[in-house]
PDB file of C-alpha atoms in Angstrom:
ATOM      1  CA  MET A   1       8.967-223.647 -78.141  1.00 50.00           C
ATOM      2  CA  ASP A   2      12.514-223.384 -76.930  1.00 56.00           C
ATOM      3  CA  PHE A   3      13.905-220.378 -78.827  1.00 58.00           C
ATOM      4  CA  ARG A   4      17.356-221.041 -77.406  1.00 64.00           C
ATOM      5  CA  ARG A   5      17.612-224.272 -79.443  1.00 68.00           C
ATOM      6  CA  GLN A   6      20.317-224.072 -82.133  1.00 69.00           C
ATOM      7  CA  VAL A   7      18.829-224.664 -85.583  1.00 66.00           C
ATOM      8  CA  PHE A   8      21.967-224.147 -87.730  1.00 69.00           C
ATOM      9  CA  THR A   9      25.696-224.701 -87.243  1.00 73.00           C
ATOM     10  CA  VAL A  10      28.593-223.465 -89.299  1.00 71.00           C
ATOM     11  CA  ASP A  11      31.783-225.594 -89.582  1.00 70.00           C
ATOM     12  CA  LEU A  12      34.953-224.903 -91.648  1.00 67.00           C
ATOM     13  CA  LEU A  13      35.436-227.444 -94.370  1.00 64.00           C
ATOM     14  CA  GLU A  14      38.272-225.961 -96.314  1.00 63.00           C
ATOM     15  CA  ARG A  15      40.114-222.776 -95.467  1.00 64.00           C
ATOM     16  CA  TYR A  16      41.738-222.060 -98.904  1.00 71.00           C
ATOM     17  CA  ALA A  17      38.950-223.672-101.028  1.00 74.00           C
ATOM     18  CA  ALA A  18      39.920-221.671-104.160  1.00 78.00           C
ATOM     19  CA  LYS A  19      43.612-222.766-103.957  1.00 76.00           C
ATOM     20  CA  GLY A  20      44.759-219.218-105.009  1.00 80.00           C
ATOM     21  CA  HIS A  21      42.861-219.455-108.337  1.00 84.00           C
ATOM     22  CA  GLY A  22      40.916-216.167-107.813  1.00 85.00           C
ATOM     23  CA  VAL A  23      37.622-215.346-106.135  1.00 89.00           C
ATOM     24  CA  ILE A  24      34.869-218.151-105.925  1.00 89.00           C
ATOM     25  CA  THR A  25      32.067-217.237-108.331  1.00 91.00           C
ATOM     26  CA  CYS A  26      29.788-220.280-108.021  1.00 91.00           C
ATOM     27  CA  MET A  27      29.440-223.538-106.246  1.00 91.00           C
ATOM     28  CA  ALA A  28      27.537-226.738-106.415  1.00 91.00           C
ATOM     29  CA  SER A  29      27.521-229.983-104.366  1.00 88.00           C
ATOM     30  CA  GLY A  30      26.306-233.537-104.312  1.00 84.00           C
ATOM     31  CA  ASN A  31      27.079-236.674-102.226  1.00 80.00           C
ATOM     32  CA  ASP A  32      29.899-235.111-100.191  1.00 83.00           C
ATOM     33  CA  VAL A  33      31.486-233.483-103.328  1.00 88.00           C
ATOM     34  CA  ILE A  34      31.739-229.727-103.671  1.00 90.00           C
ATOM     35  CA  VAL A  35      32.711-228.116-107.075  1.00 92.00           C
ATOM     36  CA  LEU A  36      33.793-224.508-107.033  1.00 91.00           C
ATOM     37  CA  GLY A  37      34.175-222.171-110.069  1.00 92.00           C
ATOM     38  CA  THR A  38      36.488-219.143-109.794  1.00 92.00           C
ATOM     39  CA  SER A  39      36.932-215.652-111.404  1.00 90.00           C
ATOM     40  CA  THR A  40      39.928-216.936-113.402  1.00 90.00           C
ATOM     41  CA  GLY A  41      38.314-219.801-115.097  1.00 90.00           C
ATOM     42  CA  TRP A  42      39.393-222.528-112.732  1.00 90.00           C
ATOM     43  CA  LEU A  43      37.221-225.572-111.586  1.00 90.00           C
ATOM     44  CA  ILE A  44      38.098-227.122-108.073  1.00 88.00           C
ATOM     45  CA  ARG A  45      36.594-230.314-107.005  1.00 89.00           C
ATOM     46  CA  HIS A  46      36.711-231.268-103.295  1.00 86.00           C
ATOM     47  CA  ASP A  47      35.664-234.851-102.481  1.00 85.00           C
ATOM     48  CA  PHE A  48      35.120-234.901 -98.673  1.00 81.00           C
ATOM     49  CA  GLY A  49      33.992-238.385 -98.809  1.00 76.00           C
ATOM     50  CA  GLY A  50      37.093-239.798-100.551  1.00 72.00           C
ATOM     51  CA  GLY A  51      39.355-237.065 -98.984  1.00 73.00           C
ATOM     52  CA  ASP A  52      40.935-235.749-102.198  1.00 77.00           C
ATOM     53  CA  SER A  53      40.716-232.790-104.411  1.00 80.00           C
ATOM     54  CA  TYR A  54      41.939-231.566-107.777  1.00 82.00           C
ATOM     55  CA  ASP A  55      41.651-228.426-109.957  1.00 87.00           C
ATOM     56  CA  ILE A  56      41.248-227.805-113.673  1.00 88.00           C
ATOM     57  CA  ASP A  57      41.992-224.692-115.708  1.00 90.00           C
ATOM     58  CA  LEU A  58      39.113-224.242-118.166  1.00 88.00           C
ATOM     59  CA  SER A  59      40.549-221.031-119.536  1.00 84.00           C
ATOM     60  CA  THR A  60      43.496-222.603-121.192  1.00 79.00           C
ATOM     61  CA  GLY A  61      43.698-221.574-124.956  1.00 75.00           C
ATOM     62  CA  ARG A  62      40.978-218.899-124.571  1.00 74.00           C
ATOM     63  CA  PRO A  63      41.849-215.214-125.021  1.00 73.00           C
ATOM     64  CA  GLY A  64      41.119-212.587-122.452  1.00 75.00           C
ATOM     65  CA  ASP A  65      39.736-212.838-119.001  1.00 82.00           C
ATOM     66  CA  GLN A  66      37.686-215.921-118.329  1.00 87.00           C
ATOM     67  CA  SER A  67      35.273-216.751-115.407  1.00 91.00           C
ATOM     68  CA  ILE A  68      33.208-219.613-114.385  1.00 91.00           C
ATOM     69  CA  HIS A  69      29.612-218.432-114.765  1.00 92.00           C
ATOM     70  CA  ARG A  70      27.873-221.443-113.254  1.00 92.00           C
ATOM     71  CA  VAL A  71      28.743-224.992-112.015  1.00 93.00           C
ATOM     72  CA  PHE A  72      26.387-228.029-111.620  1.00 92.00           C
ATOM     73  CA  VAL A  73      26.911-231.282-109.961  1.00 90.00           C
ATOM     74  CA  ASP A  74      24.486-234.381-110.033  1.00 85.00           C
ATOM     75  CA  PRO A  75      23.137-235.695-106.744  1.00 81.00           C
ATOM     76  CA  GLY A  76      25.566-238.551-106.876  1.00 78.00           C
ATOM     77  CA  GLY A  77      28.550-236.224-107.216  1.00 84.00           C
ATOM     78  CA  SER A  78      29.983-237.830-110.412  1.00 82.00           C
ATOM     79  CA  HIS A  79      28.765-235.687-113.205  1.00 87.00           C
ATOM     80  CA  CYS A  80      29.637-231.998-113.467  1.00 91.00           C
ATOM     81  CA  ILE A  81      28.773-229.335-115.912  1.00 92.00           C
ATOM     82  CA  ALA A  82      30.382-225.788-115.972  1.00 93.00           C
ATOM     83  CA  THR A  83      30.049-222.692-118.203  1.00 92.00           C
ATOM     84  CA  VAL A  84      32.793-220.463-118.823  1.00 93.00           C
ATOM     85  CA  VAL A  85      32.171-216.804-119.820  1.00 91.00           C
ATOM     86  CA  GLY A  86      34.879-214.686-121.459  1.00 84.00           C
ATOM     87  CA  THR A  87      35.074-211.746-123.766  1.00 78.00           C
ATOM     88  CA  GLY A  88      32.178-212.100-126.093  1.00 73.00           C
ATOM     89  CA  VAL A  89      32.068-215.902-125.998  1.00 82.00           C
ATOM     90  CA  SER A  90      30.915-218.744-123.729  1.00 88.00           C
ATOM     91  CA  ASP A  91      31.551-222.483-123.616  1.00 90.00           C
ATOM     92  CA  THR A  92      30.004-225.213-121.584  1.00 92.00           C
ATOM     93  CA  TYR A  93      32.053-228.307-120.369  1.00 92.00           C
ATOM     94  CA  TYR A  94      31.009-231.736-119.100  1.00 90.00           C
ATOM     95  CA  MET A  95      33.363-233.599-116.682  1.00 87.00           C
ATOM     96  CA  HIS A  96      33.015-236.949-115.109  1.00 83.00           C
ATOM     97  CA  ALA A  97      34.706-237.645-111.802  1.00 81.00           C
ATOM     98  CA  LYS A  98      36.753-240.445-113.369  1.00 74.00           C
ATOM     99  CA  TRP A  99      38.115-238.201-116.124  1.00 78.00           C
ATOM    100  CA  SER A 100      41.478-236.380-116.186  1.00 78.00           C
ATOM    101  CA  LYS A 101      40.193-233.658-118.827  1.00 83.00           C
ATOM    102  CA  PRO A 102      36.719-232.092-119.352  1.00 87.00           C
ATOM    103  CA  ARG A 103      35.003-232.066-122.754  1.00 86.00           C
ATOM    104  CA  VAL A 104      33.453-229.088-124.298  1.00 87.00           C
ATOM    105  CA  LEU A 105      29.761-229.386-125.402  1.00 88.00           C
ATOM    106  CA  ALA A 106      30.239-227.923-128.795  1.00 85.00           C
ATOM    107  CA  LYS A 107      26.528-227.809-129.472  1.00 84.00           C
ATOM    108  CA  LEU A 108      26.105-225.396-126.541  1.00 87.00           C
ATOM    109  CA  LYS A 109      28.779-222.857-127.747  1.00 87.00           C
ATOM    110  CA  GLY A 110      27.621-219.410-127.301  1.00 87.00           C
ATOM    111  CA  LEU A 111      24.897-220.286-124.869  1.00 86.00           C
ATOM    112  CA  VAL A 112      25.143-219.130-121.191  1.00 87.00           C
ATOM    113  CA  VAL A 113      23.708-221.919-119.150  1.00 89.00           C
ATOM    114  CA  ASN A 114      21.884-220.661-116.033  1.00 88.00           C
ATOM    115  CA  THR A 115      20.465-223.813-114.572  1.00 85.00           C
ATOM    116  CA  VAL A 116      20.562-227.786-114.939  1.00 87.00           C
ATOM    117  CA  ALA A 117      18.147-230.440-113.874  1.00 83.00           C
ATOM    118  CA  TRP A 118      19.506-233.907-113.449  1.00 82.00           C
ATOM    119  CA  ASN A 119      17.199-236.750-114.480  1.00 72.00           C
ATOM    120  CA  ARG A 120      19.255-239.697-113.210  1.00 57.00           C
ATOM    121  CA  GLN A 121      18.737-241.025-116.805  1.00 49.00           C
ATOM    122  CA  GLN A 122      19.389-237.989-118.930  1.00 51.00           C
ATOM    123  CA  ILE A 123      20.683-234.420-118.430  1.00 44.00           C
ATOM    124  CA  THR A 124      18.619-231.461-119.157  1.00 43.00           C
ATOM    125  CA  GLU A 125      19.989-228.088-119.643  1.00 41.00           C
ATOM    126  CA  GLU A 126      18.380-224.693-119.761  1.00 48.00           C
ATOM    127  CA  ASN A 127      19.288-221.226-120.764  1.00 40.00           C
ATOM    128  CA  GLY A 128      16.289-218.945-121.313  1.00 55.00           C
ATOM    129  CA  GLN A 129      14.872-221.819-123.337  1.00 76.00           C
ATOM    130  CA  LEU A 130      14.651-225.509-122.227  1.00 83.00           C
ATOM    131  CA  HIS A 131      16.877-227.919-123.861  1.00 80.00           C
ATOM    132  CA  GLU A 132      17.382-231.665-123.378  1.00 81.00           C
ATOM    133  CA  ILE A 133      20.915-233.098-123.785  1.00 81.00           C
ATOM    134  CA  ALA A 134      22.271-236.584-123.273  1.00 80.00           C
ATOM    135  CA  VAL A 135      26.001-237.110-122.655  1.00 75.00           C
ATOM    136  CA  ASP A 136      27.749-240.372-123.347  1.00 72.00           C
ATOM    137  CA  GLU A 137      30.259-241.210-120.524  1.00 67.00           C
ATOM    138  CA  LYS A 138      32.098-243.711-122.579  1.00 69.00           C
ATOM    139  CA  ASP A 139      32.458-241.706-125.813  1.00 68.00           C
ATOM    140  CA  LYS A 140      32.912-238.456-123.773  1.00 63.00           C
ATOM    141  CA  ARG A 141      30.679-236.536-126.157  1.00 69.00           C
ATOM    142  CA  GLU A 142      27.062-235.360-126.303  1.00 72.00           C
ATOM    143  CA  LYS A 143      24.766-237.802-127.988  1.00 77.00           C
ATOM    144  CA  TYR A 144      22.128-235.174-128.921  1.00 79.00           C
ATOM    145  CA  ILE A 145      20.582-231.854-127.799  1.00 81.00           C
ATOM    146  CA  LYS A 146      16.826-231.108-128.453  1.00 84.00           C
ATOM    147  CA  PHE A 147      14.913-227.997-127.972  1.00 84.00           C
ATOM    148  CA  LEU A 148      11.969-228.538-125.641  1.00 88.00           C
ATOM    149  CA  PHE A 149      10.288-225.322-124.701  1.00 87.00           C
ATOM    150  CA  GLU A 150      10.346-221.549-124.821  1.00 85.00           C
ATOM    151  CA  LEU A 151       8.443-218.987-122.931  1.00 83.00           C
ATOM    152  CA  SER A 152       6.390-216.711-125.071  1.00 77.00           C
ATOM    153  CA  GLU A 153       3.897-214.852-122.890  1.00 73.00           C
ATOM    154  CA  LEU A 154       6.609-213.476-120.448  1.00 74.00           C
ATOM    155  CA  PRO A 155      10.072-214.108-121.804  1.00 71.00           C
ATOM    156  CA  GLU A 156      12.360-214.329-118.822  1.00 77.00           C
ATOM    157  CA  ALA A 157      15.533-216.368-118.236  1.00 80.00           C
ATOM    158  CA  PHE A 158      15.063-219.574-116.282  1.00 85.00           C
ATOM    159  CA  GLU A 159      16.992-219.416-112.986  1.00 85.00           C
ATOM    160  CA  GLY A 160      16.131-222.776-111.374  1.00 88.00           C
ATOM    161  CA  LEU A 161      15.061-226.149-112.872  1.00 90.00           C
ATOM    162  CA  GLN A 162      14.178-229.388-111.174  1.00 92.00           C
ATOM    163  CA  MET A 163      12.696-232.751-112.440  1.00 90.00           C
ATOM    164  CA  GLU A 164      11.303-235.980-111.187  1.00 91.00           C
ATOM    165  CA  THR A 165      10.249-239.133-112.932  1.00 88.00           C
ATOM    166  CA  ALA A 166       7.904-242.113-111.985  1.00 85.00           C
ATOM    167  CA  SER A 167       7.750-245.346-113.791  1.00 83.00           C
ATOM    168  CA  LEU A 168       4.036-246.365-114.688  1.00 83.00           C
ATOM    169  CA  ASN A 169       2.618-249.295-116.659  1.00 83.00           C
ATOM    170  CA  ASN A 170       2.056-247.138-119.712  1.00 81.00           C
ATOM    171  CA  GLY A 171       5.382-245.290-119.699  1.00 82.00           C
ATOM    172  CA  THR A 172       7.386-242.654-117.740  1.00 87.00           C
ATOM    173  CA  ARG A 173       5.648-239.757-116.061  1.00 89.00           C
ATOM    174  CA  TYR A 174       7.819-236.563-115.876  1.00 91.00           C
ATOM    175  CA  TYR A 175       7.253-233.700-113.521  1.00 91.00           C
ATOM    176  CA  VAL A 176       9.249-230.638-114.226  1.00 92.00           C
ATOM    177  CA  MET A 177       9.335-227.383-112.207  1.00 93.00           C
ATOM    178  CA  ALA A 178      11.124-224.264-113.474  1.00 92.00           C
ATOM    179  CA  VAL A 179      11.478-220.759-112.010  1.00 90.00           C
ATOM    180  CA  THR A 180      12.206-217.329-113.466  1.00 87.00           C
ATOM    181  CA  PRO A 181      12.787-214.152-111.282  1.00 83.00           C
ATOM    182  CA  THR A 182       9.028-213.792-110.763  1.00 85.00           C
ATOM    183  CA  ARG A 183       7.253-217.037-111.720  1.00 89.00           C
ATOM    184  CA  LEU A 184       7.261-220.808-110.707  1.00 92.00           C
ATOM    185  CA  TYR A 185       6.259-223.040-113.741  1.00 93.00           C
ATOM    186  CA  SER A 186       5.208-226.648-113.681  1.00 92.00           C
ATOM    187  CA  PHE A 187       5.126-229.204-116.536  1.00 93.00           C
ATOM    188  CA  THR A 188       3.834-232.730-116.424  1.00 91.00           C
ATOM    189  CA  GLY A 189       3.089-235.606-118.826  1.00 91.00           C
ATOM    190  CA  ILE A 190       3.672-239.353-119.779  1.00 91.00           C
ATOM    191  CA  GLY A 191       5.864-240.362-122.614  1.00 89.00           C
ATOM    192  CA  LEU A 192       9.046-238.924-123.907  1.00 88.00           C
ATOM    193  CA  LEU A 193      10.310-235.673-122.418  1.00 88.00           C
ATOM    194  CA  GLU A 194       9.962-233.885-125.718  1.00 89.00           C
ATOM    195  CA  THR A 195       6.394-234.986-126.272  1.00 90.00           C
ATOM    196  CA  VAL A 196       5.592-233.792-122.790  1.00 91.00           C
ATOM    197  CA  PHE A 197       6.699-230.262-123.563  1.00 90.00           C
ATOM    198  CA  ALA A 198       5.213-230.505-127.218  1.00 90.00           C
ATOM    199  CA  SER A 199       1.882-230.889-125.521  1.00 91.00           C
ATOM    200  CA  TYR A 200       2.088-227.473-124.073  1.00 88.00           C
ATOM    201  CA  VAL A 201       1.844-225.832-127.499  1.00 82.00           C
ATOM    202  CA  GLU A 202      -1.916-226.700-127.485  1.00 82.00           C
ATOM    203  CA  ARG A 203      -2.617-226.176-123.646  1.00 85.00           C
ATOM    204  CA  ALA A 204      -1.767-223.516-121.076  1.00 86.00           C
ATOM    205  CA  VAL A 205       1.272-223.599-118.972  1.00 88.00           C
ATOM    206  CA  HIS A 206       0.616-223.756-115.240  1.00 89.00           C
ATOM    207  CA  PHE A 207       2.469-221.186-113.202  1.00 91.00           C
ATOM    208  CA  MET A 208       2.461-219.192-109.961  1.00 91.00           C
ATOM    209  CA  GLU A 209       3.554-215.498-109.702  1.00 89.00           C
ATOM    210  CA  LEU A 210       4.828-213.789-106.672  1.00 87.00           C
ATOM    211  CA  PRO A 211       5.588-210.101-106.142  1.00 81.00           C
ATOM    212  CA  GLY A 212       9.010-208.785-106.184  1.00 79.00           C
ATOM    213  CA  GLU A 213      11.981-209.910-108.185  1.00 70.00           C
ATOM    214  CA  ILE A 214      15.382-211.438-107.304  1.00 75.00           C
ATOM    215  CA  PRO A 215      18.445-211.533-109.485  1.00 68.00           C
ATOM    216  CA  ASN A 216      19.439-215.024-108.444  1.00 77.00           C
ATOM    217  CA  SER A 217      16.136-217.059-108.011  1.00 85.00           C
ATOM    218  CA  GLU A 218      16.781-220.741-107.020  1.00 89.00           C
ATOM    219  CA  LEU A 219      14.684-223.873-106.895  1.00 92.00           C
ATOM    220  CA  HIS A 220      15.564-227.017-104.987  1.00 93.00           C
ATOM    221  CA  PHE A 221      13.988-230.450-104.239  1.00 91.00           C
ATOM    222  CA  PHE A 222      14.412-232.261-101.082  1.00 90.00           C
ATOM    223  CA  ILE A 223      15.119-235.989-101.729  1.00 86.00           C
ATOM    224  CA  LYS A 224      13.972-238.608 -99.307  1.00 85.00           C
ATOM    225  CA  GLN A 225      14.564-242.434-100.179  1.00 82.00           C
ATOM    226  CA  ARG A 226      15.612-241.496-103.771  1.00 81.00           C
ATOM    227  CA  ARG A 227      12.294-239.534-104.279  1.00 84.00           C
ATOM    228  CA  ALA A 228      11.608-235.869-104.267  1.00 88.00           C
ATOM    229  CA  VAL A 229       9.150-235.024-101.414  1.00 89.00           C
ATOM    230  CA  HIS A 230       9.337-231.219-100.872  1.00 93.00           C
ATOM    231  CA  PHE A 231      10.335-228.150-102.998  1.00 93.00           C
ATOM    232  CA  ALA A 232      11.612-224.774-102.124  1.00 94.00           C
ATOM    233  CA  TRP A 233      11.723-221.658-104.305  1.00 93.00           C
ATOM    234  CA  LEU A 234      13.775-218.633-103.369  1.00 92.00           C
ATOM    235  CA  SER A 235      11.804-215.794-104.741  1.00 89.00           C
ATOM    236  CA  GLY A 236      11.780-211.968-104.346  1.00 87.00           C
ATOM    237  CA  ALA A 237       8.934-212.366-101.838  1.00 88.00           C
ATOM    238  CA  GLY A 238      10.817-214.932 -99.718  1.00 90.00           C
ATOM    239  CA  ILE A 239      11.061-218.758 -99.667  1.00 91.00           C
ATOM    240  CA  TYR A 240       7.954-220.540-101.010  1.00 92.00           C
ATOM    241  CA  HIS A 241       7.863-224.160-100.252  1.00 92.00           C
ATOM    242  CA  GLY A 242       5.461-227.026-100.358  1.00 92.00           C
ATOM    243  CA  GLY A 243       5.163-230.898-100.685  1.00 92.00           C
ATOM    244  CA  LEU A 244       5.277-233.075-103.719  1.00 88.00           C
ATOM    245  CA  ASN A 245       2.959-236.051-104.397  1.00 79.00           C
ATOM    246  CA  PHE A 246       3.502-238.028-107.515  1.00 68.00           C
ATOM    247  CA  GLY A 247       0.858-240.678-106.663  1.00 58.00           C
ATOM    248  CA  ALA A 248       1.192-244.469-107.066  1.00 47.00           C
ATOM    249  CA  GLN A 249       4.265-245.856-108.862  1.00 47.00           C
ATOM    250  CA  ASN A 250       4.817-249.215-110.500  1.00 42.00           C
ATOM    251  CA  ARG A 251       8.335-250.263-110.938  1.00 35.00           C
TER     252      ARG A 251
END
């Protein structure tokens, strides 16, 4: 093994990424698009593929200091969800790349969203509990929000969430992975997403527990040819990773 071989490189993309709107508090990326959240409630979107950028003030009309808690971008770089946390209140916004203004997701008011999984068909949001939400791009509003699941044995906030689907002859198979500061949970089933999670009322939830605890646990899927093939979990014990095999698929 050649230990002198360079594995990683660091290049400067944007020197003044926050554009003077405070300190960067969070970041998300997808398809050459990077979206930043700042400590003063600003959302900055950099499109390195298209070569443009713009910023939006999500603190307008809100009293007191406002900060972007988390920001999420879908793998295609078109859809964005951001949660703003202020003095005693939080709001979550949805923004499409073609829109000039974001839209508040009123049914999530007061919830602090920690992580989001993009289904490519629907958007699933999570904060301690698991919820499913669908956003209508044309009407610029949420069509519905459904409660899916809540941890009861060891209540901890979910910090990472990923999902993959497979089309079968008898329906859609869902595979969901979620992490807390100490555990990695997996859910799977065929049918509607809500029926998959409803089945866990009567059966045990599969999970893996590792020693240690980390304040910002993360879970990521590695996508190859539009299919998740590997996962990685940043845990208190280190990075736990492995392969994913969803079996045969019929499209």
